[in-house]
PDB file of C-alpha atoms and ligand atoms in Angstrom:
ATOM      1  CA  MET L1487      21.828 -11.309   3.113  1.00 71.00           C
ATOM      2  CA  THR L1488      22.065  -8.429   4.923  1.00 78.00           C
ATOM      3  CA  THR L1489      20.737  -7.336   8.113  1.00 86.00           C
ATOM      4  CA  GLN L1490      18.332  -4.553   7.334  1.00 89.00           C
ATOM      5  CA  GLN L1491      15.938  -4.158   9.928  1.00 95.00           C
ATOM      6  CA  GLU L1492      13.222  -2.090   8.470  1.00 98.00           C
ATOM      7  CA  ARG L1493       9.677  -0.505   8.649  1.00 98.00           C
ATOM      8  CA  THR L1494       7.387  -0.325   5.648  1.00 98.00           C
ATOM      9  CA  LEU L1495       3.753   1.521   5.549  1.00 98.00           C
ATOM     10  CA  VAL L1496       1.229  -0.891   3.907  1.00 99.00           C
ATOM     11  CA  LEU L1497      -2.375   0.334   2.759  1.00 99.00           C
ATOM     12  CA  VAL L1498      -5.044  -1.626   2.390  1.00 99.00           C
ATOM     13  CA  LYS L1499      -6.875   0.420  -0.160  1.00 98.00           C
ATOM     14  CA  PRO L1500     -10.723   1.242  -0.238  1.00 98.00           C
ATOM     15  CA  ASP L1501     -11.223  -1.878  -2.981  1.00 98.00           C
ATOM     16  CA  GLY L1502      -9.801  -4.032  -0.147  1.00 98.00           C
ATOM     17  CA  VAL L1503     -11.479  -2.644   2.573  1.00 98.00           C
ATOM     18  CA  ARG L1504     -14.738  -3.014   0.472  1.00 98.00           C
ATOM     19  CA  ARG L1505     -14.070  -6.485  -0.172  1.00 98.00           C
ATOM     20  CA  SER L1506     -13.214  -7.595   3.419  1.00 98.00           C
ATOM     21  CA  LEU L1507      -9.864  -8.402   2.636  1.00 99.00           C
ATOM     22  CA  VAL L1508      -8.503  -6.624   5.552  1.00 99.00           C
ATOM     23  CA  GLY L1509      -7.454  -9.938   7.258  1.00 98.00           C
ATOM     24  CA  GLU L1510      -6.303 -11.590   4.238  1.00 98.00           C
ATOM     25  CA  VAL L1511      -3.705  -8.886   3.732  1.00 99.00           C
ATOM     26  CA  ILE L1512      -2.565  -8.718   7.456  1.00 99.00           C
ATOM     27  CA  ALA L1513      -2.480 -12.658   7.714  1.00 99.00           C
ATOM     28  CA  ARG L1514      -0.086 -12.720   4.830  1.00 99.00           C
ATOM     29  CA  ILE L1515       1.838 -10.087   6.376  1.00 99.00           C
ATOM     30  CA  GLU L1516       1.972 -12.062   9.563  1.00 98.00           C
ATOM     31  CA  ARG L1517       2.432 -15.699   8.215  1.00 98.00           C
ATOM     32  CA  LYS L1518       5.713 -14.114   6.196  1.00 98.00           C
ATOM     33  CA  GLY L1519       6.899 -13.544   9.716  1.00 98.00           C
ATOM     34  CA  TYR L1520       6.459  -9.759   9.829  1.00 98.00           C
ATOM     35  CA  VAL L1521       5.299  -7.895  12.629  1.00 98.00           C
ATOM     36  CA  VAL L1522       2.428  -5.376  12.750  1.00 98.00           C
ATOM     37  CA  SER L1523       3.313  -2.698  14.782  1.00 98.00           C
ATOM     38  CA  SER L1524       0.884  -0.260  14.226  1.00 98.00           C
ATOM     39  CA  LEU L1525      -2.441  -0.191  12.631  1.00 98.00           C
ATOM     40  CA  LYS L1526      -5.639   2.071  11.966  1.00 98.00           C
ATOM     41  CA  MET L1527      -8.435   2.202   9.874  1.00 98.00           C
ATOM     42  CA  ILE L1528      -8.700   5.908   8.345  1.00 98.00           C
ATOM     43  CA  GLN L1529     -11.263   7.979   6.112  1.00 98.00           C
ATOM     44  CA  PRO L1530      -8.490   9.750   4.189  1.00 98.00           C
ATOM     45  CA  ASP L1531      -8.732  13.671   2.916  1.00 98.00           C
ATOM     46  CA  ARG L1532      -7.293  14.780  -0.323  1.00 98.00           C
ATOM     47  CA  ALA L1533      -4.292  16.623   1.206  1.00 98.00           C
ATOM     48  CA  THR L1534      -3.088  13.339   2.897  1.00 98.00           C
ATOM     49  CA  LEU L1535      -3.376  11.291  -0.088  1.00 98.00           C
ATOM     50  CA  ALA L1536      -1.729  14.149  -2.322  1.00 98.00           C
ATOM     51  CA  GLN L1537       1.203  14.175  -0.101  1.00 98.00           C
ATOM     52  CA  HIS L1538       1.539  10.539  -0.374  1.00 98.00           C
ATOM     53  CA  TYR L1539       1.125  10.054  -3.780  1.00 98.00           C
ATOM     54  CA  ALA L1540       2.994  13.158  -4.728  1.00 98.00           C
ATOM     55  CA  GLU L1541       5.488  11.856  -6.807  1.00 98.00           C
ATOM     56  CA  HIS L1542       2.473  10.766  -9.307  1.00 98.00           C
ATOM     57  CA  GLU L1543       1.161  14.501  -9.745  1.00 98.00           C
ATOM     58  CA  GLY L1544       0.520  15.240 -13.257  1.00 97.00           C
ATOM     59  CA  LYS L1545       0.326  11.648 -14.643  1.00 98.00           C
ATOM     60  CA  PRO L1546      -2.618  10.646 -16.337  1.00 97.00           C
ATOM     61  CA  PHE L1547      -3.816   8.517 -13.694  1.00 97.00           C
ATOM     62  CA  TYR L1548      -3.387  10.681 -10.630  1.00 98.00           C
ATOM     63  CA  GLU L1549      -6.684  12.085 -10.496  1.00 98.00           C
ATOM     64  CA  PRO L1550      -8.571   8.950 -10.757  1.00 98.00           C
ATOM     65  CA  LEU L1551      -5.969   7.402  -8.044  1.00 98.00           C
ATOM     66  CA  LEU L1552      -6.837  10.134  -5.664  1.00 98.00           C
ATOM     67  CA  GLU L1553     -10.748   9.575  -6.428  1.00 98.00           C
ATOM     68  CA  PHE L1554     -10.400   6.314  -5.818  1.00 98.00           C
ATOM     69  CA  MET L1555      -8.563   6.389  -2.798  1.00 98.00           C
ATOM     70  CA  LEU L1556     -10.981   8.826  -1.361  1.00 98.00           C
ATOM     71  CA  SER L1557     -13.877   6.217  -2.203  1.00 98.00           C
ATOM     72  CA  GLY L1558     -13.735   4.633   1.257  1.00 98.00           C
ATOM     73  CA  PRO L1559     -11.734   4.347   4.245  1.00 98.00           C
ATOM     74  CA  VAL L1560      -8.579   2.826   3.933  1.00 99.00           C
ATOM     75  CA  VAL L1561      -6.149   0.464   6.465  1.00 99.00           C
ATOM     76  CA  ALA L1562      -2.971   1.534   7.646  1.00 99.00           C
ATOM     77  CA  ILE L1563      -0.246  -0.531   8.679  1.00 99.00           C
ATOM     78  CA  ILE L1564       3.251  -0.327   9.969  1.00 98.00           C
ATOM     79  CA  ALA L1565       4.863  -3.722   9.324  1.00 98.00           C
ATOM     80  CA  GLU L1566       8.297  -4.591  10.550  1.00 98.00           C
ATOM     81  CA  GLY L1567      11.243  -7.014   9.920  1.00 98.00           C
ATOM     82  CA  ASN L1568      14.290  -8.081   8.161  1.00 98.00           C
ATOM     83  CA  ARG L1569      14.067  -6.405   4.472  1.00 98.00           C
ATOM     84  CA  VAL L1570      10.338  -5.883   5.011  1.00 98.00           C
ATOM     85  CA  ILE L1571      10.024  -3.134   2.278  1.00 98.00           C
ATOM     86  CA  GLU L1572      11.298  -5.454  -0.514  1.00 98.00           C
ATOM     87  CA  GLY L1573       9.634  -8.621   0.970  1.00 98.00           C
ATOM     88  CA  PHE L1574       6.585  -6.816   1.344  1.00 99.00           C
ATOM     89  CA  ARG L1575       6.455  -5.515  -2.490  1.00 98.00           C
ATOM     90  CA  LYS L1576       7.432  -9.172  -3.429  1.00 98.00           C
ATOM     91  CA  LEU L1577       4.188 -10.312  -1.246  1.00 99.00           C
ATOM     92  CA  ALA L1578       2.090  -7.654  -3.037  1.00 99.00           C
ATOM     93  CA  GLY L1579       3.159  -8.133  -6.578  1.00 98.00           C
ATOM     94  CA  THR L1580       3.737  -6.199  -9.643  1.00 98.00           C
ATOM     95  CA  THR L1581       1.126  -3.013  -9.962  1.00 98.00           C
ATOM     96  CA  ASP L1582      -0.773  -4.573 -12.977  1.00 97.00           C
ATOM     97  CA  PRO L1583      -3.323  -7.149 -11.186  1.00 97.00           C
ATOM     98  CA  THR L1584      -3.866  -8.866 -14.290  1.00 97.00           C
ATOM     99  CA  THR L1585      -0.450  -9.710 -14.975  1.00 98.00           C
ATOM    100  CA  ALA L1586       1.042 -10.002 -11.028  1.00 98.00           C
ATOM    101  CA  GLU L1587       2.482 -13.494 -10.201  1.00 98.00           C
ATOM    102  CA  PRO L1588      -0.343 -15.939  -8.472  1.00 98.00           C
ATOM    103  CA  GLY L1589       0.908 -16.223  -5.018  1.00 98.00           C
ATOM    104  CA  THR L1590       1.038 -12.457  -4.566  1.00 99.00           C
ATOM    105  CA  ILE L1591      -1.892 -10.516  -3.020  1.00 99.00           C
ATOM    106  CA  ARG L1592      -2.443  -8.633  -6.114  1.00 98.00           C
ATOM    107  CA  GLY L1593      -2.217 -11.910  -8.266  1.00 98.00           C
ATOM    108  CA  ASP L1594      -4.449 -13.743  -6.332  1.00 98.00           C
ATOM    109  CA  LEU L1595      -7.276 -11.292  -5.332  1.00 98.00           C
ATOM    110  CA  ALA L1596      -7.637  -8.647  -8.121  1.00 98.00           C
ATOM    111  CA  ARG L1597      -7.748  -7.902 -11.769  1.00 97.00           C
ATOM    112  CA  ASP L1598      -8.158  -4.926 -13.860  1.00 93.00           C
ATOM    113  CA  GLN L1599     -11.483  -3.281 -13.531  1.00 92.00           C
ATOM    114  CA  GLY L1600     -11.247  -1.599 -16.646  1.00 95.00           C
ATOM    115  CA  THR L1601     -11.116   1.970 -14.762  1.00 94.00           C
ATOM    116  CA  LYS L1602      -8.897   4.754 -15.372  1.00 96.00           C
ATOM    117  CA  VAL L1603      -6.915   3.736 -12.460  1.00 97.00           C
ATOM    118  CA  VAL L1604      -5.754   0.336 -11.486  1.00 97.00           C
ATOM    119  CA  GLN L1605      -7.541  -1.278  -8.265  1.00 98.00           C
ATOM    120  CA  ASN L1606      -5.168  -3.439  -6.901  1.00 98.00           C
ATOM    121  CA  ILE L1607      -6.082  -3.974  -3.081  1.00 98.00           C
ATOM    122  CA  VAL L1608      -2.551  -2.913  -1.453  1.00 99.00           C
ATOM    123  CA  HIS L1609       0.297  -0.031  -1.261  1.00 99.00           C
ATOM    124  CA  GLY L1610       3.700  -0.875  -0.184  1.00 99.00           C
ATOM    125  CA  SER L1611       6.313   1.491   0.615  1.00 98.00           C
ATOM    126  CA  ASP L1612       9.203   1.143  -2.071  1.00 98.00           C
ATOM    127  CA  SER L1613      12.387   2.346  -0.542  1.00 98.00           C
ATOM    128  CA  VAL L1614      13.663   3.307   2.831  1.00 98.00           C
ATOM    129  CA  GLU L1615      13.050   7.297   2.056  1.00 98.00           C
ATOM    130  CA  SER L1616       9.473   6.143   1.076  1.00 98.00           C
ATOM    131  CA  ALA L1617       8.917   4.298   4.173  1.00 98.00           C
ATOM    132  CA  ASN L1618       9.976   7.139   6.251  1.00 98.00           C
ATOM    133  CA  ARG L1619       8.444   9.472   4.662  1.00 98.00           C
ATOM    134  CA  GLU L1620       4.728   7.466   4.172  1.00 98.00           C
ATOM    135  CA  ILE L1621       5.064   6.517   8.403  1.00 98.00           C
ATOM    136  CA  SER L1622       5.419  10.184   9.026  1.00 98.00           C
ATOM    137  CA  ILE L1623       2.381  10.981   7.029  1.00 98.00           C
ATOM    138  CA  TRP L1624       0.209   8.420   8.108  1.00 98.00           C
ATOM    139  CA  PHE L1625       1.424   7.665  11.132  1.00 98.00           C
ATOM    140  CA  PRO L1626       2.739  11.197  12.533  1.00 96.00           C
ATOM    141  CA  GLU L1627       2.353  10.193  16.265  1.00 95.00           C
ATOM    142  CA  VAL L1628       4.968   7.189  15.651  1.00 92.00           C
ATOM    143  CA  ALA L1629       8.335   8.232  16.716  1.00 76.00           C
ATOM    144  CA  MET L1630      10.941   7.750  13.938  1.00 72.00           C
TER     145      MET L1630
HETATM  146  P1  DAT P3020       2.661   0.811  -6.866  1.00 75.50           P
HETATM  147  O1  DAT P3020       1.687   1.211  -6.260  1.00 75.50           O
HETATM  148  O2  DAT P3020       2.455  -0.996  -7.546  1.00 75.50           O
HETATM  149  O3  DAT P3020       3.959   1.313  -6.202  1.00 75.50           O
HETATM  150  P2  DAT P3020       2.884   3.131  -8.459  1.00 75.50           P
HETATM  151  O4  DAT P3020       3.496   4.045  -7.221  1.00 75.50           O
HETATM  152  O5  DAT P3020       3.663   3.139  -9.779  1.00 75.50           O
HETATM  153  O6  DAT P3020       2.655   1.357  -8.358  1.00 75.50           O
HETATM  154  O7  DAT P3020       1.506   3.779  -8.722  1.00 75.50           O
HETATM  155  C1  DAT P3020       0.661   3.982  -7.641  1.00 75.50           C
HETATM  156  C2  DAT P3020      -0.933   3.197  -7.984  1.00 75.50           C
HETATM  157  O8  DAT P3020      -1.495   4.098  -9.210  1.00 75.50           O
HETATM  158  C3  DAT P3020      -0.891   2.076  -8.168  1.00 75.50           C
HETATM  159  O9  DAT P3020      -0.891   1.307  -7.362  1.00 75.50           O
HETATM  160  C4  DAT P3020      -2.175   1.877  -9.507  1.00 75.50           C
HETATM  161  C5  DAT P3020      -2.300   3.498 -10.003  1.00 75.50           C
HETATM  162  N1  DAT P3020      -1.295   3.099 -11.438  1.00 75.50           N
HETATM  163  C6  DAT P3020       0.098   3.185 -11.631  1.00 75.50           C
HETATM  164  N2  DAT P3020       0.044   3.130 -12.663  1.00 75.50           N
HETATM  165  C7  DAT P3020      -0.538   2.970 -13.539  1.00 75.50           C
HETATM  166  C8  DAT P3020      -1.182   3.333 -14.872  1.00 75.50           C
HETATM  167  N3  DAT P3020      -0.577   3.180 -15.745  1.00 75.50           N
HETATM  168  N4  DAT P3020      -2.889   3.217 -15.167  1.00 75.50           N
HETATM  169  C9  DAT P3020      -3.880   3.200 -14.028  1.00 75.50           C
HETATM  170  N5  DAT P3020      -3.349   3.497 -12.841  1.00 75.50           N
HETATM  171  C10 DAT P3020      -2.050   3.328 -12.590  1.00 75.50           C
HETATM  172 MG1   MG P3021       4.397   3.067  -5.310  1.00 75.50          MG
END
């Protein structure tokens, strides 16, 4: 266990906002001991989402993913804490909500809807590089 004071970018996706799970997600982040340091609700535009999901461009689920993310507001959060990047990914659970472990956000609160894109409530950065990149996309006003 090392000291890695980090920030991560969390999004409550449109399915989570529609289902009024914003508080549930924030509560789980805070109960784990992380600190919410920035928070806002945004209706994202396509350009922002294309930047955010650039790594997935060209994949079969890319267009459905952007359409889904455009379907309503999202809540963007910066969470801070030691090893928060890895820690939030564990709180979120694996990508496929059908098999995500019970006890996780995706495992407890989502399931496969049979759509072309998986709707799984939250996004969390997967590395320090991704976190820095994503925080600058969603919170350009927040100093690095
Ligand atoms: P994660 O959100 O767990 O980091 P990811 O970055 O690989 O997963 O993919 C981004 C999102 O795209 C993911 O949350 C749900 C959707 N997705 C990923 N793989 C998919 C697939 N094979 N079929 C449908 N949707 C997928
Ligand atoms: Mg990802």
